[in-house]
Coordinates of C-alpha atoms in Angstrom, one line a residue:
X235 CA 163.7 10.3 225.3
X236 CA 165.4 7.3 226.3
X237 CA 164.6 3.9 225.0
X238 CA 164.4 1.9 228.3
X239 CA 162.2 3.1 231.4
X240 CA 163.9 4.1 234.5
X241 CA 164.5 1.5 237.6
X242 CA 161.7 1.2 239.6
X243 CA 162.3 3.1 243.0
X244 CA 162.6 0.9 245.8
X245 CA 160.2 2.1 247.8
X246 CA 156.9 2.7 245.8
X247 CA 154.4 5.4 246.3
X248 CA 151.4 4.8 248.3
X249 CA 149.6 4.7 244.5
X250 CA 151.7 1.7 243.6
X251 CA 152.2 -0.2 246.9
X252 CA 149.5 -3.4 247.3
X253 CA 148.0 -2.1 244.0
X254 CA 149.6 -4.8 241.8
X255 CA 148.4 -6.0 238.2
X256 CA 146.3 -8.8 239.3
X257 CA 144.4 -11.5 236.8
X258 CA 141.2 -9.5 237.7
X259 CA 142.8 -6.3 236.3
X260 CA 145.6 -6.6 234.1
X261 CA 145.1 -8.9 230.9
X262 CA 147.5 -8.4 228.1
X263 CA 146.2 -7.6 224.9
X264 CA 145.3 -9.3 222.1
X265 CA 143.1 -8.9 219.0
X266 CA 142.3 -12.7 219.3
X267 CA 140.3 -11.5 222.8
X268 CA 138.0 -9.3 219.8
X269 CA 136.8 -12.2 218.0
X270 CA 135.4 -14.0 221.7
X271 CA 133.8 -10.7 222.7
X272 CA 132.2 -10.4 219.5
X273 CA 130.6 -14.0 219.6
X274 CA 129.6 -13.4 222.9
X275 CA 128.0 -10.7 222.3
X276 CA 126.3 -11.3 218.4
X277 CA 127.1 -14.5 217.4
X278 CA 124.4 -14.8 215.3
X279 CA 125.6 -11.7 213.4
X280 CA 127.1 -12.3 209.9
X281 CA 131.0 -12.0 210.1
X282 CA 131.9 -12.7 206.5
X283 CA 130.2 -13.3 203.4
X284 CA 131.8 -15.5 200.6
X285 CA 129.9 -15.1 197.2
X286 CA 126.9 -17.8 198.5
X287 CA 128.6 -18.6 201.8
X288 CA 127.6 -17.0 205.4
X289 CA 129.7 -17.2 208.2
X290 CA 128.4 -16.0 211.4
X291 CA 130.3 -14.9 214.4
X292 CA 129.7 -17.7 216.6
X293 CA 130.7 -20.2 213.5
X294 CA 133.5 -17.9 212.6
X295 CA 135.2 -18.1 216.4
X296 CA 134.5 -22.0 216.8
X297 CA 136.7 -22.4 213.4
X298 CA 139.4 -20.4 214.7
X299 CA 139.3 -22.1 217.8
X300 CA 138.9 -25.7 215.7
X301 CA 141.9 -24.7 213.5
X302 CA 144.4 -23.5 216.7
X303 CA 143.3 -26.5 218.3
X304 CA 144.4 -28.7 215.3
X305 CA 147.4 -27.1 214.2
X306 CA 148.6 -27.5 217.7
X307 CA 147.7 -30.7 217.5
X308 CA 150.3 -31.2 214.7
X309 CA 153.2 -29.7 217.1
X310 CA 152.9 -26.3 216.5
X311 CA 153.8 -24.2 219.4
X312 CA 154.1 -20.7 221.1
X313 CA 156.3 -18.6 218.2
X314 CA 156.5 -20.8 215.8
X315 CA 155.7 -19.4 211.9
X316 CA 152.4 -20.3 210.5
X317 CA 152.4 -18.7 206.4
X318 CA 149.4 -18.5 204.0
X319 CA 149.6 -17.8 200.4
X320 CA 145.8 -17.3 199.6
X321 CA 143.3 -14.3 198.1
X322 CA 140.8 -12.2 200.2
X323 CA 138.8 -15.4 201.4
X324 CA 137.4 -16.3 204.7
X325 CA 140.2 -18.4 205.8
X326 CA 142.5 -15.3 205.4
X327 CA 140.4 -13.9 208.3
X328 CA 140.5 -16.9 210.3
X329 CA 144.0 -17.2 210.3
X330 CA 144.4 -13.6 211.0
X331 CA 142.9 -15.2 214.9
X332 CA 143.1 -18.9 215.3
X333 CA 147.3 -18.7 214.8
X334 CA 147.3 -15.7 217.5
X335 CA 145.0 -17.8 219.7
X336 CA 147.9 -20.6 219.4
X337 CA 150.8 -18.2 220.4
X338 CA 152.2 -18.8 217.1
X339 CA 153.6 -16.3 214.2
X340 CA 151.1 -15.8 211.0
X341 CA 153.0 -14.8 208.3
X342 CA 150.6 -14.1 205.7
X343 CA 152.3 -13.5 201.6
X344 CA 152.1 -11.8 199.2
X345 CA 150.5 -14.0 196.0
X346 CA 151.9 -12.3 193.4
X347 CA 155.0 -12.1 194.4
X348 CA 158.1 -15.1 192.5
X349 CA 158.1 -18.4 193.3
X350 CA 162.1 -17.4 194.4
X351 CA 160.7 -14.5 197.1
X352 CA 158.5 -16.4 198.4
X353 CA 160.7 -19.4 199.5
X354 CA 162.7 -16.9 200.5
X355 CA 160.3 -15.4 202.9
X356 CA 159.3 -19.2 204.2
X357 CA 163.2 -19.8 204.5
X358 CA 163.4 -16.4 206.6
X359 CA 160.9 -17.1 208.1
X360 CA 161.4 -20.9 209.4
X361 CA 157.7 -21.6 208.6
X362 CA 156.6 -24.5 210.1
X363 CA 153.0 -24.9 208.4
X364 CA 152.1 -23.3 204.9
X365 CA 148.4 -22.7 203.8
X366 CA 147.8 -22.6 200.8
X367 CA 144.8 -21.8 198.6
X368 CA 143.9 -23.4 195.5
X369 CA 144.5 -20.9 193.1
X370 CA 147.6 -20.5 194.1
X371 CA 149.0 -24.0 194.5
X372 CA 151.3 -23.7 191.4
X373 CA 152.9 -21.1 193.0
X374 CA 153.6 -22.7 196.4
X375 CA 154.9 -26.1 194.6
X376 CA 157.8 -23.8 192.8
X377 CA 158.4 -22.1 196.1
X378 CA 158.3 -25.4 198.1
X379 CA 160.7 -26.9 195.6
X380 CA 163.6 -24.2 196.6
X381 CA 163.5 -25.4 200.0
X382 CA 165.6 -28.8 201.7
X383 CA 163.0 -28.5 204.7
X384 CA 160.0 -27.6 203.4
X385 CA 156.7 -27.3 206.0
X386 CA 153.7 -29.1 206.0
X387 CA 150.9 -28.2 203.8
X388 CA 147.7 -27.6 204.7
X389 CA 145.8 -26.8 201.3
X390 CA 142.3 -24.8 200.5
X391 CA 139.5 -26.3 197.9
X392 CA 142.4 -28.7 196.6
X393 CA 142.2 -32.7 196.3
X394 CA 144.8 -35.5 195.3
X395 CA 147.5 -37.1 196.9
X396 CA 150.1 -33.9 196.7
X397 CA 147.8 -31.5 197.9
X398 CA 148.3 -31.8 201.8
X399 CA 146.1 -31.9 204.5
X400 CA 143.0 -30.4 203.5
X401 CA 142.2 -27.4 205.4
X402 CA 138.6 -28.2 206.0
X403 CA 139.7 -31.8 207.3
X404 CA 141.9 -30.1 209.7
X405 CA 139.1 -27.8 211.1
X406 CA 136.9 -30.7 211.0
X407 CA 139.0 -32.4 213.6
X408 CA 140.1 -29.3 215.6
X409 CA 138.2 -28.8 219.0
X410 CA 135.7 -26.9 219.3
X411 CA 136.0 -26.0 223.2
X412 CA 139.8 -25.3 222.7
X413 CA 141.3 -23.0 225.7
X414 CA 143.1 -20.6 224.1
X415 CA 145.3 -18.6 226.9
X416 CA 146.6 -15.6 225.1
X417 CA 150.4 -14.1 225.4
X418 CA 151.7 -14.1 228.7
X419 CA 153.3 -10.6 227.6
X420 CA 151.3 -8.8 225.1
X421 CA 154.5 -7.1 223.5
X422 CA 154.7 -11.5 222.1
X423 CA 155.1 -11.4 218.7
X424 CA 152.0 -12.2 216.5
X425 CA 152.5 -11.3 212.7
X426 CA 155.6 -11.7 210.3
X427 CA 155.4 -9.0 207.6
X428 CA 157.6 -9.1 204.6
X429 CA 157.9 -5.8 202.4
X430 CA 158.3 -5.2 199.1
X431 CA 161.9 -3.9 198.7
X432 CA 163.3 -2.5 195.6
X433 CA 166.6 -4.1 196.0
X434 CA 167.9 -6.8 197.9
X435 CA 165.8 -9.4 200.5
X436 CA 162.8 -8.4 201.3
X437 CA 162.8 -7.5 205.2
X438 CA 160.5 -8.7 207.4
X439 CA 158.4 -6.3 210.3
X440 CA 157.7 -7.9 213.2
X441 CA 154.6 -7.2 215.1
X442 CA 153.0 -7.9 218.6
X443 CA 149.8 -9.1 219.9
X444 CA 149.3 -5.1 221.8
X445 CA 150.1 -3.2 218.8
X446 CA 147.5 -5.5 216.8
X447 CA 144.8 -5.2 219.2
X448 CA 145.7 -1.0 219.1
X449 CA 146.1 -0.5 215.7
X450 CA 142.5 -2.5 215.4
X451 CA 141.0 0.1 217.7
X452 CA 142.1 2.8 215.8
X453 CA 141.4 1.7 212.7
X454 CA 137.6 1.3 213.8
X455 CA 137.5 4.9 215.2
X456 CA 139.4 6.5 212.7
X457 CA 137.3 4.7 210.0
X458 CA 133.5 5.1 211.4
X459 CA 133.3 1.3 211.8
X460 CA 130.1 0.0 213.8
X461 CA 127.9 -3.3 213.6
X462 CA 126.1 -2.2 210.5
X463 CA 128.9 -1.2 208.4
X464 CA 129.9 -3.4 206.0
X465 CA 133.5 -3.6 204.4
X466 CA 134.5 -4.5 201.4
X467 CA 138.3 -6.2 200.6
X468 CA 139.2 -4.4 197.9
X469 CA 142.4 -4.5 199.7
X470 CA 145.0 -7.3 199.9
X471 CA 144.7 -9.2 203.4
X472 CA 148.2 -10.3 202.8
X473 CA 149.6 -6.7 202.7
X474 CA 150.1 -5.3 206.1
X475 CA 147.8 -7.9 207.4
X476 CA 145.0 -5.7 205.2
X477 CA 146.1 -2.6 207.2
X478 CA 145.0 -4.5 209.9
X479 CA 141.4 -4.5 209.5
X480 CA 140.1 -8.2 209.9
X481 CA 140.9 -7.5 213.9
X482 CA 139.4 -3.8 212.9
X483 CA 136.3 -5.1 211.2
X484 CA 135.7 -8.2 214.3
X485 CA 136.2 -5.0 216.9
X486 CA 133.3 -3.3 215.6
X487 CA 131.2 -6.1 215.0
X488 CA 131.3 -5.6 211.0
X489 CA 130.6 -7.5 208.2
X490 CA 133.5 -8.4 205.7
X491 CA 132.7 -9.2 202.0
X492 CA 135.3 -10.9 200.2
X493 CA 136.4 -10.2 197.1
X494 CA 139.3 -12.0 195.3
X495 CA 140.5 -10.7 192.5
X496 CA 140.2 -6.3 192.1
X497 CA 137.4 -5.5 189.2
X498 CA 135.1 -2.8 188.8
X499 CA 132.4 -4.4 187.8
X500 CA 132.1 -7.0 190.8
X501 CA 133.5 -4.2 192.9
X502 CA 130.4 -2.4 192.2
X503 CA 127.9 -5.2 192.1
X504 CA 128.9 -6.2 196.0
X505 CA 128.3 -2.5 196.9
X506 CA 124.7 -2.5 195.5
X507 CA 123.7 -6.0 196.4
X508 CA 125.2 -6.3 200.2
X509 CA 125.1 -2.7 201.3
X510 CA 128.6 -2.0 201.4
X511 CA 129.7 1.2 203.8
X512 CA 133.5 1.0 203.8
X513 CA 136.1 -0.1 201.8
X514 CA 140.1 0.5 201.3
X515 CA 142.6 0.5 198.8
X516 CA 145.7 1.9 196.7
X517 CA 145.0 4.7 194.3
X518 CA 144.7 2.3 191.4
X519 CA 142.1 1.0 192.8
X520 CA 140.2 4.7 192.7
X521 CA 141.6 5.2 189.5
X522 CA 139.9 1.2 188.8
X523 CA 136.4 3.0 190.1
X524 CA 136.2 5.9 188.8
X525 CA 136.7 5.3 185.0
X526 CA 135.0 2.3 185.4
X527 CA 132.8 2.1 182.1
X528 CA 129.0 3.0 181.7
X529 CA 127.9 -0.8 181.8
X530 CA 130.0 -2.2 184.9
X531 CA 128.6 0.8 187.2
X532 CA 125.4 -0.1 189.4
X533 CA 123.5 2.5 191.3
X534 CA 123.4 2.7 194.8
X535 CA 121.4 4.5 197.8
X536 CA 124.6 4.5 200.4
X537 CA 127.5 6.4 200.6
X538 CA 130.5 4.8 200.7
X539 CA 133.3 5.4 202.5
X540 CA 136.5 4.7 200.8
X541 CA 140.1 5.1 202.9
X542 CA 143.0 5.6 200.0
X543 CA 147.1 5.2 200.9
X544 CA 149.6 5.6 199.0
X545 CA 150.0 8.6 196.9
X546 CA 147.1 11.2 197.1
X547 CA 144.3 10.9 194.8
X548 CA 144.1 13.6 191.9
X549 CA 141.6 15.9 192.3
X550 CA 140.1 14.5 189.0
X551 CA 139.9 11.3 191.2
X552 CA 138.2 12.5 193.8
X553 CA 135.8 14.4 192.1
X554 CA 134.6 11.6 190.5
X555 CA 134.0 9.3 193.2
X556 CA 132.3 11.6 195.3
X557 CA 129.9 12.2 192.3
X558 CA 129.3 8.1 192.1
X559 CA 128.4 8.3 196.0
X560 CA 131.9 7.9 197.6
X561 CA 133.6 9.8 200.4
X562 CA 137.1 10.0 200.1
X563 CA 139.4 9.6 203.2
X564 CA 143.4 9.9 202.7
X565 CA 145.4 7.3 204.9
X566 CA 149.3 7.5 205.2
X567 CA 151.4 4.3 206.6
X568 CA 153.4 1.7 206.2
X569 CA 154.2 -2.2 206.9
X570 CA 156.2 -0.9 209.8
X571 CA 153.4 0.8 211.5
X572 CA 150.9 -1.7 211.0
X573 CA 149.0 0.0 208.0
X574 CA 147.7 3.2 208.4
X575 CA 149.2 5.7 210.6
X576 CA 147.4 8.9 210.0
X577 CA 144.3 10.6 208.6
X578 CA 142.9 13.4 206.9
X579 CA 140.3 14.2 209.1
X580 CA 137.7 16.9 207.3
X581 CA 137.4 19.8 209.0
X582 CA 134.6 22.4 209.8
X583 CA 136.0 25.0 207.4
X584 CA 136.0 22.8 204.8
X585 CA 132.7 23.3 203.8
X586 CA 132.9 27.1 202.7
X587 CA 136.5 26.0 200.4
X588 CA 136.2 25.6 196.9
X589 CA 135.9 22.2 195.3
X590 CA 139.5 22.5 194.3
X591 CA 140.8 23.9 198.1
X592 CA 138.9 21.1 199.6
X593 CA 140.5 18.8 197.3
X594 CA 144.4 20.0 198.1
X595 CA 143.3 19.8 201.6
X596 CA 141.8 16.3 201.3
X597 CA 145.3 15.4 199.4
X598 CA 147.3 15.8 202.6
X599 CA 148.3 12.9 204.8
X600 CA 146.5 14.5 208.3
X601 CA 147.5 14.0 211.8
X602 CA 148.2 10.7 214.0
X603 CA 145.6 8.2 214.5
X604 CA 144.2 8.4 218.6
X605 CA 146.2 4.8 218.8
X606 CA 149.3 6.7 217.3
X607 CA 151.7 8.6 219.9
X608 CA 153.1 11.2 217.9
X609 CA 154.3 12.2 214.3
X610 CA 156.3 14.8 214.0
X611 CA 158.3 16.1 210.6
X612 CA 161.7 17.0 211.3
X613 CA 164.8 18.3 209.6
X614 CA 167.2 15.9 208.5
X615 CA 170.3 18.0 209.4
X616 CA 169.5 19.0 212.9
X617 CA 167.0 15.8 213.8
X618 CA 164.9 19.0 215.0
X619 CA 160.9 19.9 214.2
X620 CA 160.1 21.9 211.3
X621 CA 158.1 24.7 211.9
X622 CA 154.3 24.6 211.3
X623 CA 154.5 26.9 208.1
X624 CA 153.5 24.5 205.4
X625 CA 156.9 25.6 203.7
X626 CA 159.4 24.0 205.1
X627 CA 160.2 20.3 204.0
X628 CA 161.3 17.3 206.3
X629 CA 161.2 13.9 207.3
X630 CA 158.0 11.8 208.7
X631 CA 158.6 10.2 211.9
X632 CA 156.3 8.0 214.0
X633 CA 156.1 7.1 217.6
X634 CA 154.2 4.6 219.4
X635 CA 152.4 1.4 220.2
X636 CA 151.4 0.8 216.5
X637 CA 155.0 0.3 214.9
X638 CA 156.8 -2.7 214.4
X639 CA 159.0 -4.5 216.8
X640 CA 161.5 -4.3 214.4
X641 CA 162.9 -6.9 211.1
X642 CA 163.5 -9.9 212.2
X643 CA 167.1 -11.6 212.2
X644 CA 168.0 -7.9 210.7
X645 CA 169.2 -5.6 213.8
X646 CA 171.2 -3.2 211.7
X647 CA 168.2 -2.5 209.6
X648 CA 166.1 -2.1 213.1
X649 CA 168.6 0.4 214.3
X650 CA 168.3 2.5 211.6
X651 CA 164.4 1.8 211.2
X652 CA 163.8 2.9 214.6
X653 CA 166.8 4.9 215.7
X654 CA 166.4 8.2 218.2
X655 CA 163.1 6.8 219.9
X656 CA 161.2 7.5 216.4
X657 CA 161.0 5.2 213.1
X658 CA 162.1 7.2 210.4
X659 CA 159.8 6.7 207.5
X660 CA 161.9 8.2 204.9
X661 CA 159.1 10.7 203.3
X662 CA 159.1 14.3 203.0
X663 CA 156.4 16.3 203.6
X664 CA 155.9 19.8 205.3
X665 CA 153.7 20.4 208.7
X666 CA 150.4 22.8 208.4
X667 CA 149.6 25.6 211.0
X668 CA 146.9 23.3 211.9
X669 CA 149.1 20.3 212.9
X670 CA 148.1 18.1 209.5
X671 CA 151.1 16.7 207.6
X672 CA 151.6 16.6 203.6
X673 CA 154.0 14.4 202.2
X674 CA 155.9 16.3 199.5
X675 CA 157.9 13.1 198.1
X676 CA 160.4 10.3 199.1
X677 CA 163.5 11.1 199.8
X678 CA 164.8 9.6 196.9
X679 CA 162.0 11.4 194.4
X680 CA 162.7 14.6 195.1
X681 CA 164.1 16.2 191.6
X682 CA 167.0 19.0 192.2
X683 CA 166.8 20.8 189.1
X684 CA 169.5 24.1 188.8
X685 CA 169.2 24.4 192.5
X686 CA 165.5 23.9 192.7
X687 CA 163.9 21.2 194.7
X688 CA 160.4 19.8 192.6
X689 CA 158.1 17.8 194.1
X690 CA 157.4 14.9 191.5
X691 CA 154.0 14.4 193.5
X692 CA 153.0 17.8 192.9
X693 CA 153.7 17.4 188.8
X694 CA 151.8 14.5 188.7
X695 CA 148.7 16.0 190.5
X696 CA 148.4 18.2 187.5
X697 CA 149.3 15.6 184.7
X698 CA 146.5 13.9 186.1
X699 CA 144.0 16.6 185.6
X700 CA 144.4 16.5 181.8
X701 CA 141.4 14.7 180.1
X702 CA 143.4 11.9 179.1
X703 CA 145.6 10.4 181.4
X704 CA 144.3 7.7 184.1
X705 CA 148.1 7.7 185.9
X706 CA 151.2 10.1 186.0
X707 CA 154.5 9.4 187.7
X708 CA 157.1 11.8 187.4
X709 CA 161.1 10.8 187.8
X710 CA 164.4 12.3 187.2
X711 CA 166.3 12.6 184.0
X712 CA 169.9 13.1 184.1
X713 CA 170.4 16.6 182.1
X714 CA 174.2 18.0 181.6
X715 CA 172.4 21.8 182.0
X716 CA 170.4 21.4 185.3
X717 CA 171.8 18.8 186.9
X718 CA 168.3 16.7 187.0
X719 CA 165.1 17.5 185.0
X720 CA 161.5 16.1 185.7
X721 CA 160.4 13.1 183.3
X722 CA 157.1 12.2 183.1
X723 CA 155.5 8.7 182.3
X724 CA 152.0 8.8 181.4
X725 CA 149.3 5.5 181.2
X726 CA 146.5 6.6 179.3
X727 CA 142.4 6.4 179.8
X728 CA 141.1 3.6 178.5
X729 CA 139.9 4.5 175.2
X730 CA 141.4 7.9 175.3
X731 CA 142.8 10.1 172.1
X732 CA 146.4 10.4 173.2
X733 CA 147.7 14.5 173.2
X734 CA 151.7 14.9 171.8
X735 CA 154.4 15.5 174.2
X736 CA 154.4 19.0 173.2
X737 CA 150.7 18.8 174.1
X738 CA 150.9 17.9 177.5
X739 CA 153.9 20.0 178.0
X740 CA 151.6 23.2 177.0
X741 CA 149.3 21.9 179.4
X742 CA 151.3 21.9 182.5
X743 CA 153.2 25.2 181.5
X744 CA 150.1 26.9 182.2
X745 CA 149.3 25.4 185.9
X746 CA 153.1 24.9 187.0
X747 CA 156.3 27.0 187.3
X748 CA 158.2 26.5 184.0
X749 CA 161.3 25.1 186.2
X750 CA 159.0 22.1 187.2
X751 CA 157.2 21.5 183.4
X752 CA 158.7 18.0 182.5
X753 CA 161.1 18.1 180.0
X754 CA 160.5 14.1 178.4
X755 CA 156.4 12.5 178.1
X756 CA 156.2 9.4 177.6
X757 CA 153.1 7.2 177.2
X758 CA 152.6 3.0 178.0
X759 CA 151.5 1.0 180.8
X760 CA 153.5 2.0 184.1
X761 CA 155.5 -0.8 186.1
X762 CA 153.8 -1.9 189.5
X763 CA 154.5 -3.2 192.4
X764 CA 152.5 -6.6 193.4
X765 CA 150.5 -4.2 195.6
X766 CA 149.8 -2.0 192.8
X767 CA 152.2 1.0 193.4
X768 CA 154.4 2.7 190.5
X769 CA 157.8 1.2 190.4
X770 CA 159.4 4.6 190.7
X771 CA 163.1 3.0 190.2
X772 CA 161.9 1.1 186.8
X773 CA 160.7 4.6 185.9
X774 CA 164.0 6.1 187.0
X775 CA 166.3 3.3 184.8
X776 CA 164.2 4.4 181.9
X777 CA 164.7 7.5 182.3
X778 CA 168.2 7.1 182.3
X779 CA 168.5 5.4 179.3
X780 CA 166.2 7.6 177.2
X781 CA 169.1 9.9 177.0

């Protein structure tokens, strides 16, 4: 498939001739055009709720359109890079359409990231405005300090003479009747995405006001969201723009709860007292829920719909939450496709499986999104499709409106990001009769052990059924006999009796193939990312020097 359309023929078909776009049929989208439909049509609906604080639509879409109006009032213009440093808080959300409604960049960060990567990402980024919550002010004056041009400072909840302009100040003087226009071309970029690399700068995905507006409508379907669900943010809003649902959430007519800082107890106190329906998160998270303790629980009537990415939840996992009231739903993405790019969608059949079939079919990564074009798992050799067997192992590609525009100021990493008319993910998985995907590992966690390729997700599946252990990942250890043996690190339950090594090891012998048993346990906390996944490579460097 080429990467550029054909020339338009000179003389066009009786369909096409005198049946231009027109302004009364052609309007390029935007997520920005969610938040005015939803206003329009229940703006006296609450949009957010903020510990005491109610925001309804119609308030919610005259502060966006105060803060655009405002920030162009301070020179801001079409493109230029608007960044916030903040927690899951309502002005996260309002950012998320007032700087689209401007024609500007929002380049929202990641909090717990170094004071050094995140000047970095404002250098990169040329941002011309930083907002900055309270909490996080210390962090944003060592950042600011790196940098010979640093941007104006609009600050959250803080006061004094260094703080900025205060962000409540600059809504207050923003107008209200603000005439927003939208992109002239809807393929304009909107949102500056940094990831969280493993080695060298961070790169930064690039997406565009149609892929926003897409991915929102997917989300929503995908997701069951409707004007009486309520969502929780148990998710970062800085990370993938929270998978993209604020856009998701406004497109349904939702209700988002805030919540700033990930713990079970308020997690589960905001589920009982405002009804939550829907919430997402990384497997911690589930891990966070389900061995909460006795006293942080609180009962509740609803079930809850909870979408996981990331690695696939144990079966331990999941049995636990759907005894405490949740449903489980698998997502698989990246920052590159906006969040989540497919689901495991439950299936008829599903309900005459087992409880552990169900599970092993609830573990896979599912099929594309309906905003998604294709994904397809091909061989890396040949660039050709796998067969359909569940068997045969290859790489995740993804096709469509919903992935980035590429990194910006980085075209040799676009190149290879999005070579062939697909962006190459990098995972390996195998592709089910039934057209479902299942991620098998990275390409760099696959263990080759004598010949024998182990999947280190499939070890940890079963570490993490044993009584005792909340989280498993599984790396490779050098070893002079086979090349490459499995080593797994192990962080305990809270409270739990920790087995021996030789323990464990007895335990997977009898639920694995004796080739894939790990040869080295270790116990201790397991290093994590600042969006809460396993540092694999820390793991790997351990390993190494374990001997």
């Amino acid at each position: 498939m080429p990467d550029t359309p054909p020339p338009a023929s000179a003389d066009p078909h009786r369909f096409e001739a005198g049946l231009e776009k027109r302004a009364a049929n052609y309007v390029p989208l935007t997520p920005a055009s969610l938040l005015a439909r939803a206003a329009a049509a229940f703006g006296a609906r609450v949009a957010v709720i903020d510990g005491e604080r109610r925001i309804t639509y119609a308030a919610l879409h005259e502060r966006c359109l105060r803060l655009a109006s405002a920030l162009a009032g301070r020179g801001i213009r079409r493109l230029d890079t608007v960044a916030i440093l903040a927690s899951n808080i309502p002005e996260m959300v309002e950012a998320h359409f007032a700087v689209p409604m401007l024609g500007a960049v929002l380049n929202p960060l990641n909090t717990r990231l170094d004071p050094a990567t995140i000047a970095f990402s404002l250098r990169h980024g040329d941002a011309r405005v930083l907002i900055v919550e309270a909490a996080h002010a210390a962090l944003a004056a060592r950042a600011l300090a790196e940098l010979e041009q640093p941007p104006l400072v609009v600050s959250i909840g803080q006061a004094g003479q260094d703080a900025g302009v205060p962000y409540e100040a600059l809504i207050e003087g923003g107008d209200p009747a603000y005439a927003w226009k939208g992109p002239e071309d809807e393929w304009q970029s909107l949102c500056l995405l940094y990831t969280s690399g493993t080695t060298g700068d961070p790169k930064g995905a690039v997406y565009s006001h149609r892929g926003a507006y897409l991915q929102a409508l997917g989300n929503a379907v995908t997701f069951g969201l409707s004007g009486e669900s309520v969502y929780l943010w148990t998710l970062p809003m800085f990370h993938c723009s929270g998978w993209s649902y604020p856009w998701a959430c406004v497109a349904a007519g939702a209700t988002q709860v805030c919540l700033r800082k990930v713990e079970p107890a308020e997690i589960f106190r905001l589920i009982a007292e405002h009804g939550v329906t829907h919430l997402c998160g990384a497997p911690i998270v589930l891990s966070m829920i389900a061995h909460a303790p006795a006293h942080e629980r609180r009962d509740f009537p609803q079930v809850v719909r909870c979408a996981v990415g990331g690695a696939a939840p144990s079966s331990t996992i999941i049995r636990t939450m759907e005894e405490m009231g949740f449903r489980i739903t698998h997502l698989y993405g990246a920052t590159e496709s906006y969040g989540p790019a497919t689901a495991c969608l439950a299936q008829p059949d599903w309900q005459d499986l087992s409880d552990e079939a169900r599970y092993q079919r609830m573990a896979r990564q599912g099929v594309a999104l309906a905003t998604l074009e294709a994904v397809t798992v091909t061989d890396p050799e040949t660039g050709e499709p796998v067969p359909r067997d569940g068997s045969r192992i290859g790489e995740i590609r993804l096709r469509g409106n919903t992935i980035m525009k590429g990194y910006l100021g980085n075209p040799g990493a676009t190149g290879r990001a999005l070579a062939d008319g697909w962006y190459a993910t990098g995972d390996l998985a195998v592709w089910h009769p039934d057209g479902s995907v299942e991620i098998k590992d990275r390409s760099k966690d696959i263990i080759i052990s004598g010949g024998e390729n182990i999947s280190s997700l499939e070890v940890e599946e079963v570490l993490m059924r044993h009584p005792a252990v909340m989280l498993a990942a599984v790396v490779a250890r050098p070893d002079e006999t086979w090349g490459e043996t499995p080593c797994a690190f192990l962080e305990a339950k809270p409270d739990a009796t920790l087995p021996s090594a030789d323990e464990v090891i007895a335990f997977c012998r009898e639920r694995m193939a004796r080739f894939k048993v790990p040869k080295r346990v270790v116990f201790g906390p397991l290093p994590k990312t600042s969006t809460g996944k396993i540092q694999k490579f820390v793991l790997r460097e351990l390993a190494r020097e374990l001997g």
